[in-house]
Amino acid sequence: MDSKVEVTGKTKILGVVGNPVSHSLSPFIHNFSYKLLGIDAVYVPIEAKEAYIEEVLSGLCFTLNLVGFNVTIPFKERVVRLMDISGKEVEAIGAVNTVKRGEDKLIGYNTDWKGFLESLKINNVGNVKTALLVGAGGASKAVAYALLQMGVEKLWVTNRSKANLDLFLERFPQFEPVLWDQDEIAKVLPEVDLVVNTTSLGMDGNSIPPVDLERLKKDAVVYDLIYEPETTPFLAWARELGLKAVNGLDMLILQALYAMEIWFGKRPDFKAVKDFVVKGRGSRG
């Protein structure tokens, strides 16, 4: 079975709205999943210009009659105000990644935090009492919300930009700020159970956050939201030290499965989808 779709006049249309979206894995994940579920639907990438995002959203749902769509960078925060109804998690996180079309309304959700939370369970990451969040940008907020839902007792956050850090702390005052400095970050690391990199450092295959992983406990977990490359320098270092290391692919797949539950009331088997994605990534170019 592959992710190619036969489109008919009855085929439901969904998609991902962002800029850029040409290399998104989401169509690959969704179209294969719809086949597994026996749903006559197609999921397409929709590259939108920021100046026209309002027209794009209303046009997609009420003119083109889309069932719903996902939202990705750079629109997750901007579209919050365009929703007619939003889940409580949207208010807490301040971002929408999943939209469902109601009869005459747009309903916004955030499934990123659920994807992160379930990815921890799938990777047997439990008993997290302390956590360090690296980065305070858009992706960090869903992770922060998930950590709070887990009941993590002690939370730190570090970020290069003080302005973004201050905005993050306004939304999540439960976190204690740490200066973006390797020596300062090192002071809290012996207490940390879970480190989560939410920055783009490592996406180029070279850069790394200023976190000295050698200061962590031997049973600490290092999580990197980046899934391409599969192993960032940060994760490679963690594995060299014998630490559990998790990339962002499971979270990406799981947030998609939660979106399917919202749109269709069901989701496919996670392992079947992940196996397909892992096998097919290399052939996508």
PDB file of C-alpha atoms in Angstrom:
ATOM      1  CA  MET A   1       0.000   0.000   0.000  1.00  0.00           C
ATOM      2  CA  ASP A   2       1.274   3.486  -0.826  1.00  0.00           C
ATOM      3  CA  SER A   3       0.192   7.097  -0.261  1.00  0.00           C
ATOM      4  CA  LYS A   4      -1.062   7.751  -3.804  1.00  0.00           C
ATOM      5  CA  VAL A   5      -4.738   8.704  -3.941  1.00  0.00           C
ATOM      6  CA  GLU A   6      -7.405   8.250  -6.617  1.00  0.00           C
ATOM      7  CA  VAL A   7      -9.539  11.385  -6.586  1.00  0.00           C
ATOM      8  CA  THR A   8     -13.218  11.322  -7.554  1.00  0.00           C
ATOM      9  CA  GLY A   9     -16.062  13.806  -7.322  1.00  0.00           C
ATOM     10  CA  LYS A  10     -16.881  12.403  -3.873  1.00  0.00           C
ATOM     11  CA  THR A  11     -13.361  12.610  -2.475  1.00  0.00           C
ATOM     12  CA  LYS A  12     -13.108  14.721   0.693  1.00  0.00           C
ATOM     13  CA  ILE A  13     -10.370  17.346   0.626  1.00  0.00           C
ATOM     14  CA  LEU A  14      -8.040  18.263   3.491  1.00  0.00           C
ATOM     15  CA  GLY A  15      -4.589  19.801   3.638  1.00  0.00           C
ATOM     16  CA  VAL A  16      -1.818  21.622   5.451  1.00  0.00           C
ATOM     17  CA  VAL A  17      -1.542  25.410   5.224  1.00  0.00           C
ATOM     18  CA  GLY A  18       1.860  26.998   5.697  1.00  0.00           C
ATOM     19  CA  ASN A  19       4.837  28.581   3.983  1.00  0.00           C
ATOM     20  CA  PRO A  20       6.858  26.710   2.935  1.00  0.00           C
ATOM     21  CA  VAL A  21       5.103  23.327   2.785  1.00  0.00           C
ATOM     22  CA  SER A  22       6.723  21.696  -0.233  1.00  0.00           C
ATOM     23  CA  HIS A  23       8.805  19.312   1.883  1.00  0.00           C
ATOM     24  CA  SER A  24       6.140  18.562   4.500  1.00  0.00           C
ATOM     25  CA  LEU A  25       5.748  14.916   5.530  1.00  0.00           C
ATOM     26  CA  SER A  26       2.099  15.518   6.427  1.00  0.00           C
ATOM     27  CA  PRO A  27       0.583  14.606   3.007  1.00  0.00           C
ATOM     28  CA  PHE A  28       2.639  11.405   3.059  1.00  0.00           C
ATOM     29  CA  ILE A  29       1.320  10.518   6.541  1.00  0.00           C
ATOM     30  CA  HIS A  30      -2.298  11.497   5.966  1.00  0.00           C
ATOM     31  CA  ASN A  31      -2.879   9.986   2.529  1.00  0.00           C
ATOM     32  CA  PHE A  32      -1.478   6.625   3.629  1.00  0.00           C
ATOM     33  CA  SER A  33      -3.569   6.777   6.813  1.00  0.00           C
ATOM     34  CA  TYR A  34      -6.784   7.506   4.911  1.00  0.00           C
ATOM     35  CA  LYS A  35      -6.171   4.390   2.830  1.00  0.00           C
ATOM     36  CA  LEU A  36      -5.690   2.340   5.989  1.00  0.00           C
ATOM     37  CA  LEU A  37      -8.951   3.721   7.364  1.00  0.00           C
ATOM     38  CA  GLY A  38     -10.862   3.211   4.099  1.00  0.00           C
ATOM     39  CA  ILE A  39     -11.682   6.919   3.866  1.00  0.00           C
ATOM     40  CA  ASP A  40     -12.184   8.513   0.437  1.00  0.00           C
ATOM     41  CA  ALA A  41     -10.126  11.631   1.107  1.00  0.00           C
ATOM     42  CA  VAL A  42      -7.042  13.431  -0.169  1.00  0.00           C
ATOM     43  CA  TYR A  43      -4.634  15.618   1.804  1.00  0.00           C
ATOM     44  CA  VAL A  44      -2.643  18.284  -0.048  1.00  0.00           C
ATOM     45  CA  PRO A  45       0.000  20.916   0.797  1.00  0.00           C
ATOM     46  CA  ILE A  46      -1.340  24.477   0.501  1.00  0.00           C
ATOM     47  CA  GLU A  47       1.295  27.210   0.413  1.00  0.00           C
ATOM     48  CA  ALA A  48      -0.270  30.498   1.521  1.00  0.00           C
ATOM     49  CA  LYS A  49       0.997  34.058   1.469  1.00  0.00           C
ATOM     50  CA  GLU A  50       0.854  35.739   4.856  1.00  0.00           C
ATOM     51  CA  ALA A  51      -0.987  38.793   3.522  1.00  0.00           C
ATOM     52  CA  TYR A  52      -3.908  36.629   2.394  1.00  0.00           C
ATOM     53  CA  ILE A  53      -4.180  34.069   5.193  1.00  0.00           C
ATOM     54  CA  GLU A  54      -7.687  35.191   6.250  1.00  0.00           C
ATOM     55  CA  GLU A  55      -9.026  34.851   2.711  1.00  0.00           C
ATOM     56  CA  VAL A  56      -7.265  31.508   2.343  1.00  0.00           C
ATOM     57  CA  LEU A  57      -8.888  30.034   5.447  1.00  0.00           C
ATOM     58  CA  SER A  58     -12.430  31.120   4.656  1.00  0.00           C
ATOM     59  CA  GLY A  59     -12.009  30.152   1.019  1.00  0.00           C
ATOM     60  CA  LEU A  60     -10.707  26.685   1.838  1.00  0.00           C
ATOM     61  CA  CYS A  61     -13.537  25.739   4.130  1.00  0.00           C
ATOM     62  CA  PHE A  62     -16.568  27.578   2.859  1.00  0.00           C
ATOM     63  CA  THR A  63     -15.841  27.907  -0.869  1.00  0.00           C
ATOM     64  CA  LEU A  64     -13.846  24.753  -1.585  1.00  0.00           C
ATOM     65  CA  ASN A  65     -15.758  22.839   1.103  1.00  0.00           C
ATOM     66  CA  LEU A  66     -12.753  21.334   2.863  1.00  0.00           C
ATOM     67  CA  VAL A  67     -13.477  19.054   5.818  1.00  0.00           C
ATOM     68  CA  GLY A  68     -10.597  20.663   7.674  1.00  0.00           C
ATOM     69  CA  PHE A  69      -6.902  21.362   7.505  1.00  0.00           C
ATOM     70  CA  ASN A  70      -3.714  21.592   9.504  1.00  0.00           C
ATOM     71  CA  VAL A  71      -1.807  24.813  10.078  1.00  0.00           C
ATOM     72  CA  THR A  72       1.970  24.983  10.251  1.00  0.00           C
ATOM     73  CA  ILE A  73       4.750  27.590  10.281  1.00  0.00           C
ATOM     74  CA  PRO A  74       4.358  30.578  10.196  1.00  0.00           C
ATOM     75  CA  PHE A  75       0.586  30.716  10.782  1.00  0.00           C
ATOM     76  CA  LYS A  76      -0.153  28.678  13.938  1.00  0.00           C
ATOM     77  CA  GLU A  77      -0.355  31.695  16.234  1.00  0.00           C
ATOM     78  CA  ARG A  78      -1.833  34.128  13.752  1.00  0.00           C
ATOM     79  CA  VAL A  79      -4.903  32.018  12.938  1.00  0.00           C
ATOM     80  CA  VAL A  80      -6.049  31.754  16.570  1.00  0.00           C
ATOM     81  CA  ARG A  81      -8.077  34.968  16.269  1.00  0.00           C
ATOM     82  CA  LEU A  82      -9.708  33.697  13.068  1.00  0.00           C
ATOM     83  CA  MET A  83     -11.361  30.748  14.809  1.00  0.00           C
ATOM     84  CA  ASP A  84     -15.037  30.963  15.739  1.00  0.00           C
ATOM     85  CA  ILE A  85     -14.631  28.280  18.411  1.00  0.00           C
ATOM     86  CA  SER A  86     -11.430  26.974  20.012  1.00  0.00           C
ATOM     87  CA  GLY A  87     -10.501  24.195  22.393  1.00  0.00           C
ATOM     88  CA  LYS A  88      -9.252  25.203  25.860  1.00  0.00           C
ATOM     89  CA  GLU A  89      -5.754  24.053  24.897  1.00  0.00           C
ATOM     90  CA  VAL A  90      -5.659  26.701  22.146  1.00  0.00           C
ATOM     91  CA  GLU A  91      -6.188  29.478  24.675  1.00  0.00           C
ATOM     92  CA  ALA A  92      -3.464  28.043  26.912  1.00  0.00           C
ATOM     93  CA  ILE A  93      -0.917  27.439  24.133  1.00  0.00           C
ATOM     94  CA  GLY A  94      -1.835  30.370  21.918  1.00  0.00           C
ATOM     95  CA  ALA A  95      -1.586  28.356  18.716  1.00  0.00           C
ATOM     96  CA  VAL A  96      -3.818  26.341  16.379  1.00  0.00           C
ATOM     97  CA  ASN A  97      -2.520  23.440  14.301  1.00  0.00           C
ATOM     98  CA  THR A  98      -5.810  21.734  13.395  1.00  0.00           C
ATOM     99  CA  VAL A  99      -9.001  23.293  12.024  1.00  0.00           C
ATOM    100  CA  LYS A 100     -12.351  21.587  11.505  1.00  0.00           C
ATOM    101  CA  ARG A 101     -15.137  23.113   9.447  1.00  0.00           C
ATOM    102  CA  GLY A 102     -18.411  23.354  11.294  1.00  0.00           C
ATOM    103  CA  GLU A 103     -21.681  24.141   9.539  1.00  0.00           C
ATOM    104  CA  ASP A 104     -20.777  27.822   9.332  1.00  0.00           C
ATOM    105  CA  LYS A 105     -17.855  28.063  11.734  1.00  0.00           C
ATOM    106  CA  LEU A 106     -14.137  27.345  11.959  1.00  0.00           C
ATOM    107  CA  ILE A 107     -13.214  25.270  15.012  1.00  0.00           C
ATOM    108  CA  GLY A 108      -9.593  25.402  16.145  1.00  0.00           C
ATOM    109  CA  TYR A 109      -7.626  22.768  18.044  1.00  0.00           C
ATOM    110  CA  ASN A 110      -4.046  22.072  19.023  1.00  0.00           C
ATOM    111  CA  THR A 111      -2.964  18.436  18.746  1.00  0.00           C
ATOM    112  CA  ASP A 112       0.787  19.122  18.996  1.00  0.00           C
ATOM    113  CA  TRP A 113       0.771  18.854  22.780  1.00  0.00           C
ATOM    114  CA  LYS A 114      -1.080  15.529  22.677  1.00  0.00           C
ATOM    115  CA  GLY A 115       1.360  14.237  20.088  1.00  0.00           C
ATOM    116  CA  PHE A 116       4.280  15.150  22.334  1.00  0.00           C
ATOM    117  CA  LEU A 117       2.640  13.618  25.398  1.00  0.00           C
ATOM    118  CA  GLU A 118       1.832  10.310  23.701  1.00  0.00           C
ATOM    119  CA  SER A 119       5.291  10.159  22.129  1.00  0.00           C
ATOM    120  CA  LEU A 120       6.773  10.127  25.628  1.00  0.00           C
ATOM    121  CA  LYS A 121       4.590   7.153  26.558  1.00  0.00           C
ATOM    122  CA  ILE A 122       5.441   5.274  23.361  1.00  0.00           C
ATOM    123  CA  ASN A 123       9.147   5.774  24.052  1.00  0.00           C
ATOM    124  CA  ASN A 124       8.768   4.661  27.682  1.00  0.00           C
ATOM    125  CA  VAL A 125       9.644   8.054  29.103  1.00  0.00           C
ATOM    126  CA  GLY A 126       8.027   8.161  32.510  1.00  0.00           C
ATOM    127  CA  ASN A 127       8.555   9.533  36.005  1.00  0.00           C
ATOM    128  CA  VAL A 128       9.502  12.994  34.736  1.00  0.00           C
ATOM    129  CA  LYS A 129       9.645  15.309  37.735  1.00  0.00           C
ATOM    130  CA  THR A 130      11.962  17.956  36.293  1.00  0.00           C
ATOM    131  CA  ALA A 131      12.403  19.278  32.762  1.00  0.00           C
ATOM    132  CA  LEU A 132      14.434  21.829  30.824  1.00  0.00           C
ATOM    133  CA  LEU A 133      12.877  23.404  27.750  1.00  0.00           C
ATOM    134  CA  VAL A 134      15.420  24.690  25.231  1.00  0.00           C
ATOM    135  CA  GLY A 135      13.802  27.421  23.163  1.00  0.00           C
ATOM    136  CA  ALA A 136      10.775  29.646  23.760  1.00  0.00           C
ATOM    137  CA  GLY A 137       9.432  29.976  20.220  1.00  0.00           C
ATOM    138  CA  GLY A 138       6.214  28.642  18.721  1.00  0.00           C
ATOM    139  CA  ALA A 139       6.952  24.931  19.120  1.00  0.00           C
ATOM    140  CA  SER A 140       7.898  25.311  22.768  1.00  0.00           C
ATOM    141  CA  LYS A 141       4.439  26.308  23.929  1.00  0.00           C
ATOM    142  CA  ALA A 142       2.720  23.028  23.060  1.00  0.00           C
ATOM    143  CA  VAL A 143       5.514  21.147  24.839  1.00  0.00           C
ATOM    144  CA  ALA A 144       5.226  23.447  27.858  1.00  0.00           C
ATOM    145  CA  TYR A 145       1.480  22.802  28.061  1.00  0.00           C
ATOM    146  CA  ALA A 146       2.064  19.051  27.831  1.00  0.00           C
ATOM    147  CA  LEU A 147       4.654  19.142  30.618  1.00  0.00           C
ATOM    148  CA  LEU A 148       2.203  21.010  32.836  1.00  0.00           C
ATOM    149  CA  GLN A 149      -0.532  18.465  32.066  1.00  0.00           C
ATOM    150  CA  MET A 150       1.929  15.739  33.106  1.00  0.00           C
ATOM    151  CA  GLY A 151       2.348  17.408  36.483  1.00  0.00           C
ATOM    152  CA  VAL A 152       6.094  17.969  36.130  1.00  0.00           C
ATOM    153  CA  GLU A 153       7.176  19.541  39.409  1.00  0.00           C
ATOM    154  CA  LYS A 154      10.182  21.664  38.399  1.00  0.00           C
ATOM    155  CA  LEU A 155      10.443  23.408  35.026  1.00  0.00           C
ATOM    156  CA  TRP A 156      13.193  25.510  33.473  1.00  0.00           C
ATOM    157  CA  VAL A 157      13.321  27.302  30.129  1.00  0.00           C
ATOM    158  CA  THR A 158      16.226  28.890  28.279  1.00  0.00           C
ATOM    159  CA  ASN A 159      16.143  30.958  25.104  1.00  0.00           C
ATOM    160  CA  ARG A 160      18.572  33.048  23.080  1.00  0.00           C
ATOM    161  CA  SER A 161      16.171  35.995  22.653  1.00  0.00           C
ATOM    162  CA  LYS A 162      15.138  37.649  25.919  1.00  0.00           C
ATOM    163  CA  ALA A 163      12.090  39.213  24.234  1.00  0.00           C
ATOM    164  CA  ASN A 164      10.704  35.809  23.220  1.00  0.00           C
ATOM    165  CA  LEU A 165      11.605  34.384  26.609  1.00  0.00           C
ATOM    166  CA  ASP A 166       9.634  37.141  28.353  1.00  0.00           C
ATOM    167  CA  LEU A 167       6.605  36.461  26.137  1.00  0.00           C
ATOM    168  CA  PHE A 168       6.848  32.760  26.941  1.00  0.00           C
ATOM    169  CA  LEU A 169       7.018  33.450  30.693  1.00  0.00           C
ATOM    170  CA  GLU A 170       3.930  35.669  30.504  1.00  0.00           C
ATOM    171  CA  ARG A 171       2.026  32.640  29.220  1.00  0.00           C
ATOM    172  CA  PHE A 172       3.797  30.037  31.358  1.00  0.00           C
ATOM    173  CA  PRO A 173       4.948  31.638  34.638  1.00  0.00           C
ATOM    174  CA  GLN A 174       5.449  28.159  36.122  1.00  0.00           C
ATOM    175  CA  PHE A 175       8.803  27.972  34.306  1.00  0.00           C
ATOM    176  CA  GLU A 176      12.016  29.341  35.790  1.00  0.00           C
ATOM    177  CA  PRO A 177      14.199  31.182  33.249  1.00  0.00           C
ATOM    178  CA  VAL A 178      17.845  30.238  32.715  1.00  0.00           C
ATOM    179  CA  LEU A 179      20.313  32.477  30.891  1.00  0.00           C
ATOM    180  CA  TRP A 180      21.253  31.282  27.364  1.00  0.00           C
ATOM    181  CA  ASP A 181      24.777  30.415  28.457  1.00  0.00           C
ATOM    182  CA  GLN A 182      26.399  26.979  28.684  1.00  0.00           C
ATOM    183  CA  ASP A 183      27.774  27.583  32.190  1.00  0.00           C
ATOM    184  CA  GLU A 184      24.456  28.900  33.512  1.00  0.00           C
ATOM    185  CA  ILE A 185      22.474  26.047  31.949  1.00  0.00           C
ATOM    186  CA  ALA A 186      24.979  23.544  33.355  1.00  0.00           C
ATOM    187  CA  LYS A 187      24.028  24.577  36.900  1.00  0.00           C
ATOM    188  CA  VAL A 188      20.528  23.077  36.610  1.00  0.00           C
ATOM    189  CA  LEU A 189      21.358  20.015  34.485  1.00  0.00           C
ATOM    190  CA  PRO A 190      22.197  17.597  37.345  1.00  0.00           C
ATOM    191  CA  GLU A 191      18.573  17.965  38.502  1.00  0.00           C
ATOM    192  CA  VAL A 192      16.961  17.519  35.071  1.00  0.00           C
ATOM    193  CA  ASP A 193      15.056  14.348  34.085  1.00  0.00           C
ATOM    194  CA  LEU A 194      14.082  15.524  30.590  1.00  0.00           C
ATOM    195  CA  VAL A 195      15.690  17.996  28.175  1.00  0.00           C
ATOM    196  CA  VAL A 196      13.580  19.071  25.185  1.00  0.00           C
ATOM    197  CA  ASN A 197      15.114  21.003  22.294  1.00  0.00           C
ATOM    198  CA  THR A 198      12.400  23.009  20.538  1.00  0.00           C
ATOM    199  CA  THR A 199      14.803  25.196  18.532  1.00  0.00           C
ATOM    200  CA  SER A 200      15.978  24.660  14.955  1.00  0.00           C
ATOM    201  CA  LEU A 201      19.568  24.126  16.122  1.00  0.00           C
ATOM    202  CA  GLY A 202      20.664  20.839  14.586  1.00  0.00           C
ATOM    203  CA  MET A 203      18.418  20.989  11.555  1.00  0.00           C
ATOM    204  CA  ASP A 204      21.494  21.854   9.495  1.00  0.00           C
ATOM    205  CA  GLY A 205      23.258  18.736  10.761  1.00  0.00           C
ATOM    206  CA  ASN A 206      25.932  20.779  12.531  1.00  0.00           C
ATOM    207  CA  SER A 207      24.669  23.218  15.164  1.00  0.00           C
ATOM    208  CA  ILE A 208      23.851  22.255  18.730  1.00  0.00           C
ATOM    209  CA  PRO A 209      22.179  23.979  21.724  1.00  0.00           C
ATOM    210  CA  PRO A 210      24.478  25.223  24.536  1.00  0.00           C
ATOM    211  CA  VAL A 211      23.549  22.310  26.801  1.00  0.00           C
ATOM    212  CA  ASP A 212      26.390  20.223  28.255  1.00  0.00           C
ATOM    213  CA  LEU A 213      24.763  16.792  28.209  1.00  0.00           C
ATOM    214  CA  GLU A 214      27.632  15.341  30.254  1.00  0.00           C
ATOM    215  CA  ARG A 215      26.151  17.129  33.283  1.00  0.00           C
ATOM    216  CA  LEU A 216      22.912  15.129  33.084  1.00  0.00           C
ATOM    217  CA  LYS A 217      21.996  12.128  35.212  1.00  0.00           C
ATOM    218  CA  LYS A 218      22.556   8.750  33.548  1.00  0.00           C
ATOM    219  CA  ASP A 219      18.802   8.088  33.404  1.00  0.00           C
ATOM    220  CA  ALA A 220      17.927  11.489  31.921  1.00  0.00           C
ATOM    221  CA  VAL A 221      16.178  11.700  28.547  1.00  0.00           C
ATOM    222  CA  VAL A 222      17.101  14.002  25.657  1.00  0.00           C
ATOM    223  CA  TYR A 223      14.280  14.862  23.243  1.00  0.00           C
ATOM    224  CA  ASP A 224      14.713  16.858  20.031  1.00  0.00           C
ATOM    225  CA  LEU A 225      11.606  18.004  18.145  1.00  0.00           C
ATOM    226  CA  ILE A 226      13.626  17.934  14.909  1.00  0.00           C
ATOM    227  CA  TYR A 227      12.950  14.834  12.799  1.00  0.00           C
ATOM    228  CA  GLU A 228      15.012  15.742   9.729  1.00  0.00           C
ATOM    229  CA  PRO A 229      17.832  14.825  10.052  1.00  0.00           C
ATOM    230  CA  GLU A 230      16.736  11.744  11.950  1.00  0.00           C
ATOM    231  CA  THR A 231      19.682  12.087  14.332  1.00  0.00           C
ATOM    232  CA  THR A 232      20.799  15.636  15.114  1.00  0.00           C
ATOM    233  CA  PRO A 233      24.250  16.281  16.621  1.00  0.00           C
ATOM    234  CA  PHE A 234      22.434  16.850  19.941  1.00  0.00           C
ATOM    235  CA  LEU A 235      20.856  13.373  19.852  1.00  0.00           C
ATOM    236  CA  ALA A 236      24.052  11.757  18.572  1.00  0.00           C
ATOM    237  CA  TRP A 237      25.934  13.177  21.555  1.00  0.00           C
ATOM    238  CA  ALA A 238      23.218  11.968  23.939  1.00  0.00           C
ATOM    239  CA  ARG A 239      23.473   8.436  22.560  1.00  0.00           C
ATOM    240  CA  GLU A 240      27.264   8.486  22.813  1.00  0.00           C
ATOM    241  CA  LEU A 241      26.803   9.218  26.513  1.00  0.00           C
ATOM    242  CA  GLY A 242      24.357   6.327  26.875  1.00  0.00           C
ATOM    243  CA  LEU A 243      21.340   8.581  27.385  1.00  0.00           C
ATOM    244  CA  LYS A 244      17.894   7.821  25.977  1.00  0.00           C
ATOM    245  CA  ALA A 245      17.416  10.028  22.912  1.00  0.00           C
ATOM    246  CA  VAL A 246      14.130  10.671  21.072  1.00  0.00           C
ATOM    247  CA  ASN A 247      13.551  12.647  17.868  1.00  0.00           C
ATOM    248  CA  GLY A 248      10.389  14.450  16.750  1.00  0.00           C
ATOM    249  CA  LEU A 249       9.029  11.935  14.230  1.00  0.00           C
ATOM    250  CA  ASP A 250       6.693  10.179  16.668  1.00  0.00           C
ATOM    251  CA  MET A 251       5.250  13.517  17.774  1.00  0.00           C
ATOM    252  CA  LEU A 252       4.704  14.537  14.140  1.00  0.00           C
ATOM    253  CA  ILE A 253       2.842  11.320  13.353  1.00  0.00           C
ATOM    254  CA  LEU A 254       0.803  11.334  16.558  1.00  0.00           C
ATOM    255  CA  GLN A 255      -0.379  14.935  16.209  1.00  0.00           C
ATOM    256  CA  ALA A 256      -1.590  13.936  12.734  1.00  0.00           C
ATOM    257  CA  LEU A 257      -3.459  10.926  14.125  1.00  0.00           C
ATOM    258  CA  TYR A 258      -5.187  13.141  16.689  1.00  0.00           C
ATOM    259  CA  ALA A 259      -6.238  15.485  13.872  1.00  0.00           C
ATOM    260  CA  MET A 260      -7.787  12.505  12.061  1.00  0.00           C
ATOM    261  CA  GLU A 261      -9.785  11.694  15.190  1.00  0.00           C
ATOM    262  CA  ILE A 262     -11.150  15.240  15.158  1.00  0.00           C
ATOM    263  CA  TRP A 263     -12.113  15.091  11.470  1.00  0.00           C
ATOM    264  CA  PHE A 264     -13.230  11.471  11.099  1.00  0.00           C
ATOM    265  CA  GLY A 265     -13.702  10.078  14.613  1.00  0.00           C
ATOM    266  CA  LYS A 266     -11.034   7.410  14.127  1.00  0.00           C
ATOM    267  CA  ARG A 267      -7.320   6.945  13.598  1.00  0.00           C
ATOM    268  CA  PRO A 268      -5.087   4.211  12.146  1.00  0.00           C
ATOM    269  CA  ASP A 269      -2.560   2.109  14.024  1.00  0.00           C
ATOM    270  CA  PHE A 270       0.467   4.208  14.960  1.00  0.00           C
ATOM    271  CA  LYS A 271       3.020   1.482  14.275  1.00  0.00           C
ATOM    272  CA  ALA A 272       1.654   0.817  10.781  1.00  0.00           C
ATOM    273  CA  VAL A 273       1.919   4.498   9.889  1.00  0.00           C
ATOM    274  CA  LYS A 274       5.382   4.921  11.388  1.00  0.00           C
ATOM    275  CA  ASP A 275       6.735   1.839   9.612  1.00  0.00           C
ATOM    276  CA  PHE A 276       5.441   3.238   6.313  1.00  0.00           C
ATOM    277  CA  VAL A 277       6.937   6.677   6.942  1.00  0.00           C
ATOM    278  CA  VAL A 278      10.329   5.314   7.991  1.00  0.00           C
ATOM    279  CA  LYS A 279      10.521   3.031   4.948  1.00  0.00           C
ATOM    280  CA  GLY A 280       9.323   5.718   2.563  1.00  0.00           C
ATOM    281  CA  ARG A 281      11.321   8.747   3.730  1.00  0.00           C
ATOM    282  CA  GLY A 282      14.410   7.845   1.743  1.00  0.00           C
ATOM    283  CA  SER A 283      12.473   7.446  -1.501  1.00  0.00           C
ATOM    284  CA  ARG A 284      10.850  10.895  -1.312  1.00  0.00           C
ATOM    285  CA  GLY A 285      14.050  12.732  -2.259  1.00  0.00           C
TER     286      GLY A 285
END
